[in-house]
Each structure stands twice: as C-alpha cells, then as structure tokens.
Tab-separated table of C-alpha atoms in Angstrom:
chain	number	residue	atom	x	y	z
A	1491	UNK	CA	81.547	99.129	153.921
A	1492	UNK	CA	85.028	100.202	152.901
A	1493	UNK	CA	86.892	99.014	149.851
A	1494	UNK	CA	89.704	99.938	147.521
A	1495	UNK	CA	88.862	102.410	144.773
A	1496	UNK	CA	91.295	102.797	141.914
A	1497	UNK	CA	92.092	106.191	140.452
A	1498	UNK	CA	94.036	106.709	137.257
A	1499	UNK	CA	95.907	109.986	136.833
A	1500	UNK	CA	98.053	110.599	133.776
A	1501	UNK	CA	98.300	106.896	133.006
A	1502	UNK	CA	99.316	105.769	136.505
A	1503	UNK	CA	97.067	103.928	138.905
A	1504	UNK	CA	96.751	103.909	142.680
A	1505	UNK	CA	94.334	102.426	145.174
A	1506	UNK	CA	92.947	104.126	148.242
A	1507	UNK	CA	90.285	103.612	150.847
A	1508	UNK	CA	86.839	105.024	150.289
A	1509	UNK	CA	84.469	104.920	153.230
A	1510	UNK	CA	80.857	103.872	152.723
A	1511	UNK	CA	77.847	105.731	154.038
A	1512	UNK	CA	77.164	105.071	157.696
A	1513	UNK	CA	74.768	107.072	159.826
A	1514	UNK	CA	75.863	107.976	163.340
A	1515	UNK	CA	75.285	110.607	165.973
A	1516	UNK	CA	76.978	113.993	165.943
A	1517	UNK	CA	77.355	116.909	168.294
A	1518	UNK	CA	74.088	118.412	169.364
A	1519	UNK	CA	71.795	115.587	168.178
A	1520	UNK	CA	71.344	112.900	165.579
A	1521	UNK	CA	72.926	113.225	162.165
A	1522	UNK	CA	70.547	113.759	159.258
A	1523	UNK	CA	70.511	111.025	156.668
A	1524	UNK	CA	70.942	111.427	152.932
A	1525	UNK	CA	68.507	109.870	150.491
A	1526	UNK	CA	70.209	107.023	148.591
A	1527	UNK	CA	70.660	107.784	144.920
A	1528	UNK	CA	68.445	104.911	143.844
A	1529	UNK	CA	65.584	106.423	145.842
A	1530	UNK	CA	66.317	110.088	145.092
A	1531	UNK	CA	63.331	112.268	144.318
A	1532	UNK	CA	63.510	114.100	141.008
A	1533	UNK	CA	63.616	117.857	141.219
A	1534	UNK	CA	61.509	120.345	139.314
A	1535	UNK	CA	63.937	122.725	137.534
A	1536	UNK	CA	61.156	125.318	137.192
A	1537	UNK	CA	59.981	125.261	140.801
A	1538	UNK	CA	60.181	128.481	142.800
A	1539	UNK	CA	62.913	127.877	145.372
A	1540	UNK	CA	65.190	129.785	147.749
A	1541	UNK	CA	68.688	128.581	148.606
A	1542	UNK	CA	71.221	129.882	151.104
A	1543	UNK	CA	74.759	130.176	149.767
A	1544	UNK	CA	77.854	130.582	151.949
A	1545	UNK	CA	81.202	132.286	151.320
A	1546	UNK	CA	80.044	135.716	150.279
A	1547	UNK	CA	83.257	137.821	150.001
A	1548	UNK	CA	83.939	140.141	152.915
A	1549	UNK	CA	83.537	143.919	152.462
A	1550	UNK	CA	87.310	144.498	152.225
A	1551	UNK	CA	87.400	142.421	149.001
A	1552	UNK	CA	85.817	145.208	147.009
A	1553	UNK	CA	86.144	143.934	143.456
A	1554	UNK	CA	85.411	140.322	144.353
A	1555	UNK	CA	82.366	141.367	146.358
A	1556	UNK	CA	81.125	143.425	143.441
A	1557	UNK	CA	81.723	140.505	141.083
A	1558	UNK	CA	79.892	138.209	143.504
A	1559	UNK	CA	76.890	140.528	143.749
A	1560	UNK	CA	76.819	140.913	139.995
A	1561	UNK	CA	77.002	137.153	139.639
A	1562	UNK	CA	74.107	136.644	142.054
A	1563	UNK	CA	72.038	139.191	140.139
A	1564	UNK	CA	72.944	137.601	136.809
A	1565	UNK	CA	72.184	134.127	138.133
A	1566	UNK	CA	68.781	135.224	139.391
A	1567	UNK	CA	68.070	136.877	136.022
A	1568	UNK	CA	68.997	133.646	134.262
A	1569	UNK	CA	67.044	131.565	136.773
A	1570	UNK	CA	64.013	133.703	137.754
A	1571	UNK	CA	62.578	130.861	139.832
A	1572	UNK	CA	65.652	130.690	142.104
A	1573	UNK	CA	66.284	133.184	144.912
A	1574	UNK	CA	69.704	133.306	146.577
A	1575	UNK	CA	70.172	134.334	150.188
A	1576	UNK	CA	73.928	134.753	150.527
A	1577	UNK	CA	76.008	134.948	153.684
A	1578	UNK	CA	79.666	134.927	154.718
A	1579	UNK	CA	79.449	131.566	156.488
A	1580	UNK	CA	82.460	129.326	155.893
A	1581	UNK	CA	83.133	125.748	156.881
A	1582	UNK	CA	84.410	125.349	160.441
A	1583	UNK	CA	84.889	121.796	161.627
A	1584	UNK	CA	84.358	122.817	165.257
A	1585	UNK	CA	80.860	124.251	164.689
A	1586	UNK	CA	79.657	122.357	161.613
A	1587	UNK	CA	77.821	119.429	163.307
A	1588	UNK	CA	75.847	121.594	165.714
A	1589	UNK	CA	74.918	124.099	163.009
A	1590	UNK	CA	73.796	121.290	160.722
A	1591	UNK	CA	71.611	119.715	163.386
A	1592	UNK	CA	70.271	123.149	164.254
A	1593	UNK	CA	69.323	123.795	160.654
A	1594	UNK	CA	71.365	126.990	160.304
A	1595	UNK	CA	73.956	125.913	157.740
A	1596	UNK	CA	73.622	127.148	154.158
A	1597	UNK	CA	72.273	124.947	151.402
A	1598	UNK	CA	75.790	124.767	149.974
A	1599	UNK	CA	79.331	125.799	150.870
A	1600	UNK	CA	82.940	124.675	150.524
A	1601	UNK	CA	84.525	121.876	152.562
A	1602	UNK	CA	88.103	120.544	152.325
A	1603	UNK	CA	89.076	117.223	150.742
A	1604	UNK	CA	90.171	116.053	154.180
A	1605	UNK	CA	86.658	116.128	155.611
A	1606	UNK	CA	84.303	114.979	152.842
A	1607	UNK	CA	84.617	111.239	153.564
A	1608	UNK	CA	83.914	111.800	157.258
A	1609	UNK	CA	80.853	113.863	156.369
A	1610	UNK	CA	79.653	111.117	154.039
A	1611	UNK	CA	80.217	108.477	156.700
A	1612	UNK	CA	78.175	110.435	159.247
A	1613	UNK	CA	75.321	111.146	156.839
A	1614	UNK	CA	76.184	114.854	156.852
A	1615	UNK	CA	76.309	115.352	153.078
A	1616	UNK	CA	73.523	115.080	150.529
A	1617	UNK	CA	73.606	112.305	147.924
A	1618	UNK	CA	73.508	114.262	144.653
A	1619	UNK	CA	74.198	111.382	142.274
A	1620	UNK	CA	70.871	111.565	140.479
A	1621	UNK	CA	71.211	115.303	139.962
A	1622	UNK	CA	74.736	115.317	138.488
A	1623	UNK	CA	74.418	112.403	136.086
A	1624	UNK	CA	74.594	113.444	132.430
A	1625	UNK	CA	74.975	117.128	133.311
A	1626	UNK	CA	76.595	119.129	130.485
A	1627	UNK	CA	79.044	121.041	132.724
A	1628	UNK	CA	79.720	118.422	135.377
A	1629	UNK	CA	80.463	115.845	132.697
A	1630	UNK	CA	83.499	117.947	131.696
A	1631	UNK	CA	85.087	117.736	135.137
A	1632	UNK	CA	88.331	115.860	135.735
A	1633	UNK	CA	87.307	112.216	136.250
A	1634	UNK	CA	90.436	111.547	138.324
A	1635	UNK	CA	89.106	113.787	141.085
A	1636	UNK	CA	85.516	112.573	141.164
A	1637	UNK	CA	86.246	109.517	143.312
A	1638	UNK	CA	87.141	111.750	146.259
A	1639	UNK	CA	83.457	112.698	146.548
A	1640	UNK	CA	82.091	109.159	146.244
A	1641	UNK	CA	81.192	106.456	148.735
A	1642	UNK	CA	81.897	102.751	148.352
A	1643	UNK	CA	78.855	102.306	146.123
A	1644	UNK	CA	79.877	105.089	143.755
A	1645	UNK	CA	77.281	107.587	144.963
A	1646	UNK	CA	78.340	111.242	144.689
A	1647	UNK	CA	78.203	113.656	147.642
A	1648	UNK	CA	79.971	116.767	146.397
A	1649	UNK	CA	81.552	118.574	143.453
A	1650	UNK	CA	85.306	119.171	143.326
A	1651	UNK	CA	85.841	122.831	142.496
A	1652	UNK	CA	89.590	123.180	143.182
A	1653	UNK	CA	92.418	120.701	143.718
A	1654	UNK	CA	96.112	120.663	144.549
A	1655	UNK	CA	98.930	118.268	145.303
A	1656	UNK	CA	101.728	118.515	147.814
A	1657	UNK	CA	104.902	120.121	146.525
A	1658	UNK	CA	108.414	121.300	147.300
A	1659	UNK	CA	108.265	124.983	148.195
A	1660	UNK	CA	111.572	126.746	147.637
A	1661	UNK	CA	113.041	130.240	147.613
A	1662	UNK	CA	114.348	131.030	144.131
A	1663	UNK	CA	116.365	133.981	145.427
A	1664	UNK	CA	118.175	131.803	147.974
A	1665	UNK	CA	118.856	129.211	145.291
A	1666	UNK	CA	120.473	131.884	143.143
A	1667	UNK	CA	122.463	133.260	146.074
A	1668	UNK	CA	123.717	129.757	146.871
A	1669	UNK	CA	124.803	129.173	143.286
A	1670	UNK	CA	121.973	126.733	142.552
A	1671	UNK	CA	119.798	126.873	139.441
A	1672	UNK	CA	116.274	127.946	140.465
A	1673	UNK	CA	114.956	126.616	137.163
A	1674	UNK	CA	116.247	123.105	137.953
A	1675	UNK	CA	114.817	122.392	141.419
A	1676	UNK	CA	115.617	119.155	143.276
A	1677	UNK	CA	113.565	116.143	142.222
A	1678	UNK	CA	114.747	113.464	144.678
A	1679	UNK	CA	115.378	113.403	148.420
A	1680	UNK	CA	119.125	113.181	147.845
A	1681	UNK	CA	118.977	116.292	145.688
A	1682	UNK	CA	116.913	118.137	148.301
A	1683	UNK	CA	119.492	117.170	150.935
A	1684	UNK	CA	122.391	118.394	148.772
A	1685	UNK	CA	120.601	121.672	148.042
A	1686	UNK	CA	119.840	122.168	151.743
A	1687	UNK	CA	123.491	121.751	152.645
A	1688	UNK	CA	124.584	124.190	149.937
A	1689	UNK	CA	122.015	126.820	150.901
A	1690	UNK	CA	122.993	126.707	154.570
A	1691	UNK	CA	126.699	126.830	153.790
A	1692	UNK	CA	126.541	129.573	151.170
A	1693	UNK	CA	123.823	131.845	152.583
A	1694	UNK	CA	123.688	131.105	156.319
A	1695	UNK	CA	119.933	130.482	156.024
A	1696	UNK	CA	117.987	127.319	156.772
A	1697	UNK	CA	118.387	124.841	153.932
A	1698	UNK	CA	115.333	122.714	154.689
A	1699	UNK	CA	112.755	122.422	157.454
A	1700	UNK	CA	109.086	121.552	157.828
A	1701	UNK	CA	106.445	122.498	160.391
A	1702	UNK	CA	106.181	119.888	163.135
A	1703	UNK	CA	103.253	120.918	165.356
A	1704	UNK	CA	99.441	121.025	165.240
A	1705	UNK	CA	99.310	117.845	163.107
A	1706	UNK	CA	101.327	119.358	160.250
A	1707	UNK	CA	104.426	117.329	161.040
A	1708	UNK	CA	102.436	114.123	160.773
A	1709	UNK	CA	100.653	115.336	157.643
A	1710	UNK	CA	103.951	116.001	155.908
A	1711	UNK	CA	105.586	112.809	157.192
A	1712	UNK	CA	102.631	110.912	155.711
A	1713	UNK	CA	103.233	112.670	152.392
A	1714	UNK	CA	106.894	111.674	152.574
A	1715	UNK	CA	105.946	108.061	153.289
A	1716	UNK	CA	103.784	107.995	150.148
A	1717	UNK	CA	106.774	109.286	148.218
A	1718	UNK	CA	109.009	106.622	149.734
A	1719	UNK	CA	106.746	103.714	148.901
A	1720	UNK	CA	104.268	103.116	151.730
A	1721	UNK	CA	100.713	104.109	152.581
A	1722	UNK	CA	99.853	104.633	156.243
A	1723	UNK	CA	96.688	102.546	156.263
A	1724	UNK	CA	95.616	99.293	154.610
A	1725	UNK	CA	91.928	98.575	154.144
A	1726	UNK	CA	90.419	95.126	153.724
A	1727	UNK	CA	86.639	95.170	153.825
A	1728	UNK	CA	85.620	96.641	157.160
A	1729	UNK	CA	89.104	96.271	158.638
A	1730	UNK	CA	91.605	99.135	158.641
A	1731	UNK	CA	95.195	98.352	159.584
A	1732	UNK	CA	97.479	101.250	160.477
A	1733	UNK	CA	100.889	100.875	158.812
A	1734	UNK	CA	103.376	103.372	160.212
A	1735	UNK	CA	106.303	101.084	160.998
A	1736	UNK	CA	107.350	100.672	157.345
A	1737	UNK	CA	110.474	101.133	155.193
A	1738	UNK	CA	108.905	104.221	153.617
A	1739	UNK	CA	108.452	105.870	156.983
A	1740	UNK	CA	111.965	104.941	158.092
A	1741	UNK	CA	113.430	106.383	154.878
A	1742	UNK	CA	111.498	109.608	155.497
A	1743	UNK	CA	112.797	109.890	159.047
A	1744	UNK	CA	116.315	109.118	157.861
A	1745	UNK	CA	116.116	112.088	155.507
A	1746	UNK	CA	115.003	114.386	158.344
A	1747	UNK	CA	117.783	113.005	160.533
A	1748	UNK	CA	120.394	113.621	157.861
A	1749	UNK	CA	119.345	117.164	157.037
A	1750	UNK	CA	119.449	117.987	160.765
A	1751	UNK	CA	122.377	115.991	162.107
A	1752	UNK	CA	124.601	115.159	159.122
A	1753	UNK	CA	124.334	118.415	157.172
A	1754	UNK	CA	123.309	120.834	159.967
A	1755	UNK	CA	121.000	122.457	157.427
A	1756	UNK	CA	117.669	122.435	159.306
A	1757	UNK	CA	118.078	125.703	161.172
A	1758	UNK	CA	117.335	126.071	164.867
A	1759	UNK	CA	113.527	125.972	165.142
A	1760	UNK	CA	112.135	122.437	165.264
A	1761	UNK	CA	108.693	123.368	166.605
A	1762	UNK	CA	107.359	125.436	163.737
A	1763	UNK	CA	103.618	125.679	163.278
A	1764	UNK	CA	102.192	126.175	159.800
A	1765	UNK	CA	101.793	129.931	160.205
A	1766	UNK	CA	105.207	130.688	161.681
A	1767	UNK	CA	107.057	128.719	159.034
A	1768	UNK	CA	105.183	130.583	156.313
A	1769	UNK	CA	106.297	133.847	157.891
A	1770	UNK	CA	109.936	132.763	157.680
A	1771	UNK	CA	109.641	131.339	154.161
A	1772	UNK	CA	108.140	134.616	152.976
A	1773	UNK	CA	110.892	136.549	154.773
A	1774	UNK	CA	113.556	134.667	152.813
A	1775	UNK	CA	115.121	132.726	155.678
A	1776	UNK	CA	114.166	129.177	154.603
A	1777	UNK	CA	115.425	127.693	151.366
A	1778	UNK	CA	113.164	124.644	151.064
A	1779	UNK	CA	110.087	123.187	152.749
A	1780	UNK	CA	107.156	120.894	152.021
A	1781	UNK	CA	103.542	121.963	151.857
A	1782	UNK	CA	100.496	122.166	149.661
A	1783	UNK	CA	101.317	123.441	146.189
A	1784	UNK	CA	98.607	126.076	146.631
A	1785	UNK	CA	100.780	128.166	148.976
A	1786	UNK	CA	101.215	131.136	146.624
A	1787	UNK	CA	98.350	133.176	148.107
A	1788	UNK	CA	99.516	132.623	151.668
A	1789	UNK	CA	103.131	133.593	150.974
A	1790	UNK	CA	102.900	136.201	148.224
A	1791	UNK	CA	99.510	137.822	148.761
A	1792	UNK	CA	99.246	137.334	152.509
A	1793	UNK	CA	102.876	137.830	153.564
A	1794	UNK	CA	104.495	139.901	150.844
A	1795	UNK	CA	107.000	137.403	149.472
A	1796	UNK	CA	108.161	138.675	146.047
A	1797	UNK	CA	106.315	136.594	143.486
A	1798	UNK	CA	109.558	136.104	141.571
A	1799	UNK	CA	111.043	134.376	144.644
A	1800	UNK	CA	108.223	131.864	145.137
A	1801	UNK	CA	109.421	128.501	143.862
A	1802	UNK	CA	107.283	125.409	143.412
A	1803	UNK	CA	108.471	121.979	142.315
A	1804	UNK	CA	106.951	118.491	142.354
A	1805	UNK	CA	107.014	116.688	145.673
A	1806	UNK	CA	110.396	114.908	145.887
A	1807	UNK	CA	110.428	111.221	144.983
A	1808	UNK	CA	112.089	108.283	146.671
A	1809	UNK	CA	112.186	104.607	145.780
A	1810	UNK	CA	108.987	103.169	144.292
A	1811	UNK	CA	106.598	106.004	145.280
A	1812	UNK	CA	102.893	105.173	145.600
A	1813	UNK	CA	101.921	108.707	144.648
A	1814	UNK	CA	101.613	112.252	145.910
A	1815	UNK	CA	99.139	113.312	148.571
A	1816	UNK	CA	96.442	115.603	147.213
A	1817	UNK	CA	93.724	117.879	148.513
A	1818	UNK	CA	91.483	120.764	147.573
A	1819	UNK	CA	88.001	122.216	147.896
A	1820	UNK	CA	84.695	120.439	147.447
A	1821	UNK	CA	81.287	122.043	147.147
A	1822	UNK	CA	79.145	120.455	149.853
A	1823	UNK	CA	75.349	120.214	149.792
A	1824	UNK	CA	73.122	120.169	152.850
A	1825	UNK	CA	71.420	116.814	153.464
A	1826	UNK	CA	68.427	118.685	154.878
A	1827	UNK	CA	67.859	120.446	151.541
A	1828	UNK	CA	64.899	119.519	149.354
A	1829	UNK	CA	65.458	118.043	145.883
A	1830	UNK	CA	64.536	121.388	144.326
A	1831	UNK	CA	67.050	123.178	146.551
A	1832	UNK	CA	69.775	120.666	145.688
A	1833	UNK	CA	69.235	121.156	141.971
A	1834	UNK	CA	69.247	124.928	142.401
A	1835	UNK	CA	72.438	124.749	144.476
A	1836	UNK	CA	74.094	122.665	141.759
A	1837	UNK	CA	73.104	125.257	139.186
A	1838	UNK	CA	74.749	127.933	141.354
A	1839	UNK	CA	77.873	125.790	141.783
A	1840	UNK	CA	78.240	125.423	138.033
A	1841	UNK	CA	77.486	129.070	137.393
A	1842	UNK	CA	79.843	130.627	139.924
A	1843	UNK	CA	82.645	128.150	140.496
A	1844	UNK	CA	82.889	126.045	137.357
A	1845	UNK	CA	81.549	128.054	134.454
A	1846	UNK	CA	84.792	129.975	134.141
A	1847	UNK	CA	86.470	126.784	133.024
A	1848	UNK	CA	83.911	126.123	130.289
A	1849	UNK	CA	82.630	129.600	129.373
A	1850	UNK	CA	84.873	132.354	128.023
A	1851	UNK	CA	82.786	135.276	129.276
A	1852	UNK	CA	82.708	133.840	132.804
A	1853	UNK	CA	86.474	133.237	132.688
A	1854	UNK	CA	87.231	136.814	131.660
A	1855	UNK	CA	84.841	138.288	134.237
A	1856	UNK	CA	86.510	136.267	137.008
A	1857	UNK	CA	90.017	137.176	135.852
A	1858	UNK	CA	89.201	140.888	135.652
A	1859	UNK	CA	87.855	140.836	139.224
A	1860	UNK	CA	90.961	139.031	140.485
A	1861	UNK	CA	93.286	141.559	138.853
A	1862	UNK	CA	91.240	144.484	140.182
A	1863	UNK	CA	91.692	143.147	143.731
A	1864	UNK	CA	95.423	142.489	143.175
A	1865	UNK	CA	94.800	138.758	143.406
A	1866	UNK	CA	96.552	136.121	141.304
A	1867	UNK	CA	95.392	134.779	137.960
A	1868	UNK	CA	96.993	131.648	136.515
A	1869	UNK	CA	98.095	129.927	139.705
A	1870	UNK	CA	99.455	126.391	139.432
A	1871	UNK	CA	96.595	124.010	140.157
A	1872	UNK	CA	95.331	120.548	139.396
A	1873	UNK	CA	92.745	121.102	136.640
A	1874	UNK	CA	89.190	120.330	137.717
A	1875	UNK	CA	88.246	119.907	134.052
A	1876	UNK	CA	89.796	117.808	131.315
A	1877	UNK	CA	93.296	118.737	130.145
A	1878	UNK	CA	91.968	119.873	126.759
A	1879	UNK	CA	89.315	122.106	128.302
A	1880	UNK	CA	91.820	123.524	130.779
A	1881	UNK	CA	94.143	124.587	127.976
A	1882	UNK	CA	91.207	126.383	126.365
A	1883	UNK	CA	90.513	128.117	129.683
A	1884	UNK	CA	94.148	129.236	129.983
A	1885	UNK	CA	93.850	130.769	126.547
A	1886	UNK	CA	90.835	132.794	127.628
A	1887	UNK	CA	92.560	134.221	130.710
A	1888	UNK	CA	96.030	134.600	129.154
A	1889	UNK	CA	95.853	138.436	128.948
A	1890	UNK	CA	95.201	138.594	132.691
A	1891	UNK	CA	97.730	136.058	133.979
A	1892	UNK	CA	99.857	137.874	136.557
A	1893	UNK	CA	101.903	135.061	138.082
A	1894	UNK	CA	105.185	133.791	136.583
A	1895	UNK	CA	103.965	130.366	135.454
A	1896	UNK	CA	107.331	129.793	133.791
A	1897	UNK	CA	108.762	129.434	137.301
A	1898	UNK	CA	106.557	126.402	137.950
A	1899	UNK	CA	107.318	124.462	134.769
A	1900	UNK	CA	108.552	121.340	136.546
A	1901	UNK	CA	105.485	121.218	138.774
A	1902	UNK	CA	103.019	121.891	135.968
A	1903	UNK	CA	104.640	119.259	133.765
A	1904	UNK	CA	104.464	116.712	136.588
A	1905	UNK	CA	100.669	116.866	136.773
A	1906	UNK	CA	100.344	114.891	133.537
A	1907	UNK	CA	101.792	111.785	135.195
A	1908	UNK	CA	101.072	112.411	138.876
A	1909	UNK	CA	99.364	109.699	140.888
A	1910	UNK	CA	97.212	111.625	143.360
A	1911	UNK	CA	96.561	109.753	146.607
A	1912	UNK	CA	94.125	111.166	149.177
A	1913	UNK	CA	94.685	111.395	152.883
A	1914	UNK	CA	94.074	108.436	155.217
A	1915	UNK	CA	90.429	107.395	155.309
A	1916	UNK	CA	90.306	106.648	159.044
A	1917	UNK	CA	91.330	108.960	161.900
A	1918	UNK	CA	93.589	111.041	159.659
A	1919	UNK	CA	93.988	113.935	162.082
A	1920	UNK	CA	94.611	111.607	165.001
A	1921	UNK	CA	97.238	109.801	162.925
A	1922	UNK	CA	98.949	113.087	162.120
A	1923	UNK	CA	98.848	114.107	165.778
A	1924	UNK	CA	100.559	110.845	166.768
A	1925	UNK	CA	103.312	111.437	164.205
A	1926	UNK	CA	104.090	115.035	165.237
A	1927	UNK	CA	106.193	113.883	168.234
A	1928	UNK	CA	107.994	111.388	166.003
A	1929	UNK	CA	109.145	114.163	163.670
A	1930	UNK	CA	110.087	116.374	166.613
A	1931	UNK	CA	112.075	113.581	168.247
A	1932	UNK	CA	114.128	112.903	165.124
A	1933	UNK	CA	114.942	116.599	164.740
A	1934	UNK	CA	115.873	117.100	168.404
A	1935	UNK	CA	117.495	113.776	169.410
A	1936	UNK	CA	120.357	112.497	167.295
A	1937	UNK	CA	119.958	108.994	168.704
A	1938	UNK	CA	116.177	108.783	168.213
A	1939	UNK	CA	115.093	105.182	167.553
A	1940	UNK	CA	112.945	105.242	164.398
A	1941	UNK	CA	111.451	101.777	164.848
A	1942	UNK	CA	110.524	102.385	168.481
A	1943	UNK	CA	108.891	105.735	167.705
A	1944	UNK	CA	106.919	104.382	164.737
A	1945	UNK	CA	105.777	101.235	166.550
A	1946	UNK	CA	104.485	103.310	169.448
A	1947	UNK	CA	102.613	105.705	167.148
A	1948	UNK	CA	101.194	102.786	165.160
A	1949	UNK	CA	99.797	101.129	168.275
A	1950	UNK	CA	98.308	104.407	169.458
A	1951	UNK	CA	96.513	105.120	166.172
A	1952	UNK	CA	95.396	101.503	165.683
A	1953	UNK	CA	93.658	101.636	169.056
A	1954	UNK	CA	91.813	104.792	167.966
A	1955	UNK	CA	90.806	103.236	164.637
A	1956	UNK	CA	89.572	100.078	166.340
A	1957	UNK	CA	87.556	102.126	168.820
A	1958	UNK	CA	85.674	103.694	165.904
C-alpha cells in the first residue's frame, strides 16, 4: 500500500508518498523478509553477540581512524557482551542486493535517503520499530525526519543520522567582484537571474549553471519544480501518477531558458556532470549553482576552494512552493540479523553516530578528531535532534568550530520554517534520467518546446511506473 504521509517542519506541512512493505525478488536470489513490528521478537540486551559494522575509516584518515578504534574499544568496554567486527564496506547500490542475498553485508551501515524506501519495499531492511520505541536517545531525534524511514503502517526501518536540504551554492568572491553583497544572497528565481547576469557581465565568469547529465539535471529540475509549486508524482492508494507537464516545471524551464538565452549568463558547458561542475565551482569560474547544501566537504576539503568563498543560501523560491527537496544518511540494519544483533547494532548507532548530539564528552571527542584531520566542525546541516538539543550541542563544540557559519546565516535561519519534501517515491532515478534531456534541450535549443518535452518525459516515466 502507498498513501500520503504528512510531515510538519517549522510549522509548515507537506504531504508525500510513503511506500508500504512489499516483498519481491532481487539480484542473485529472493529478497529476505523483515519481521513485522507486531510480531518482532524481543532481544536480550545481555546476550553475548557479535555484529559486523561497516564504514571503518580508511588508513589515510589517521585521526578519524584512531578515534574510530578508540570508540570501538570504549563501546566494547561499556558493552562487554557485544563484539564488533568492523570493516570498510560502504553502501553501493550496484552490489548491495547480491551481497545481501549472499549474506556478506554488515549488520549495519549507511544508506542514502534516496534508497531507503526502495529497500523497505523489497524487504531489504530490518523492521526495528519494537527496538527503537521509548529509547532515551532515539526519542530525542528530530521527529520531522523520522517519517523518511517509515512504511505506510508507520513501522521504522532505519535511523536518520544526518540530513540536508537542497540549496543555492554561490561563490562569495565572485559576488564581491561583481559588486553584489555576498551576505545578501538571492532568495527568488528573479533575483538569481539578475545576479547571474551581473556576475557574467562584471567578471566574465558563468553566472549560473547546473549539472545536466547522469540524472543530476533531472534531480535538480525536480527540486526546482517543488520550489515552483508542483510535485512530480501524485499518489492515490496503489496508483502513482507522474506529473511532469505542470506549471511548476514550465516555470523552472523558463528560468533556465532565460539565464541561457536572454541573459547569456550560463557559460558554454551545458553537459556538466556533478564532478566536473564541482571542479569549476571550486576553481572560481561559476557564480551560482544548485545542489545539496552539504557540498562544503566536496568543494573545500576535496577541491581546495577557500572556505571563505563557499556560499550557501536557501533554495530559491517561486510562486506557492510545496517545499524543498531533502536528503541525507540513514543507518540501515540487515534484515538477516537476529533480534540480539539488531539491538546491539542500535546501541552502536547511538554510541558512535548520535551520542555526540546528546553527550558532551562524545561531542568534544568527535570535534577534536575532526580538527586533527583538518576536517570541518560546525557545518550547516539539518539537525537530527530537536532544535533545543542541537543548540546545546553547538555550545559543546563551539571551541572547535572551524567553518565560517556566519556566511550561512540565511540558510541556517531558513531551516526553522523549511518544508522538507523527499524525492519521488516511484522510479526516482528513472524520472531524473528522463528529465536530463529536457534540461539539455532547453539550454542548447532556443526554440525548445517545453510542453512537448515534458509530455514526452511524462509518458516515458509513467510507462515505467506502471510496469512496476
């Protein structure tokens, strides 16, 4: 079953599709099934148990690896009945089903927001509802994010450990060079368009462009449609209707058309992938783009962009927005795990990933390790705990904060009233793939017919949705 679930964020409400638990085949054999919460077997918190934990830091991350090993040792001291076998395994959508069927995946590891509903639908995530109810730490988590990990019946299949929204990424140095105020970033599409024109005219650099290949063009066009008033799917019971030919989509394409053809501010590369565009943003040749608001590490740490130049603002708004697309990281639990292993894995999740938000000593230890590895502390993020608890956490790590949070004031302030809308529930990647050529066409053909392009993409994706 699929129905509408309502999520309230900062006083605003939005509805989105949540897919119920269905069991189907997967690569390499049949999918394992999760035990329904109502029939879940209680665990023994004192039972001797071994769990396998993924995402051990690689040897080049010296301080983080040391902190990890110390954490494992401390955890095992605190929980003498639990043994951790750790490994570097990370989630890879291309190998996940076969590894799960083969029994070689860890007991727990991280998966992206984009994939958790598909894993639930295929029976590839453990139902942990019974084990998280009334938990002291988990009860302090941000309730607005919890629905992402739930099925249609409200059963829980993961723990959100990090979250972000989409945002406007901009180069503060280029804004200054163009005579724009980097502390007053654009808030609407008209303002983004004006800033793009000014940047191109005054600096000779690209005023605005987005990646358009490998599904990223469709991903960002979907985000723009949300901002301009329309979702891309409507769900009524078991029926999903793809809605691409909408006013919100047309308004989004009109903006891309205008920045390219009216203002000549989109540069010369209209086939950027997500890596190449990050290279050019970090190099200071692109004034504005759209992406996840968690791009700091990729640009500053990974590509050497001066941290003072990294600008982040709320995703631009159009008329009657339905919300801002969100994402993040969810701790996944293996459906083949025993109840005792699931409870032990939840204890590890709280200890390593969440305790820093609710325990001062854990927060300081994490922050010290980040600083020692020249990694950021204090990044803009959607709090995974309550606002009050998050402010307490910021106070604990304040001496270690090494990012200029004052540069992200507009974004941080926006989180209090943001309506976070998840990605499409059905065939999201296929939908994005169908929209990539639409974005490319608008940026490369001045006479591109919006309605024709959107109708064609809508038919294509609807056929895929109907085929299951």
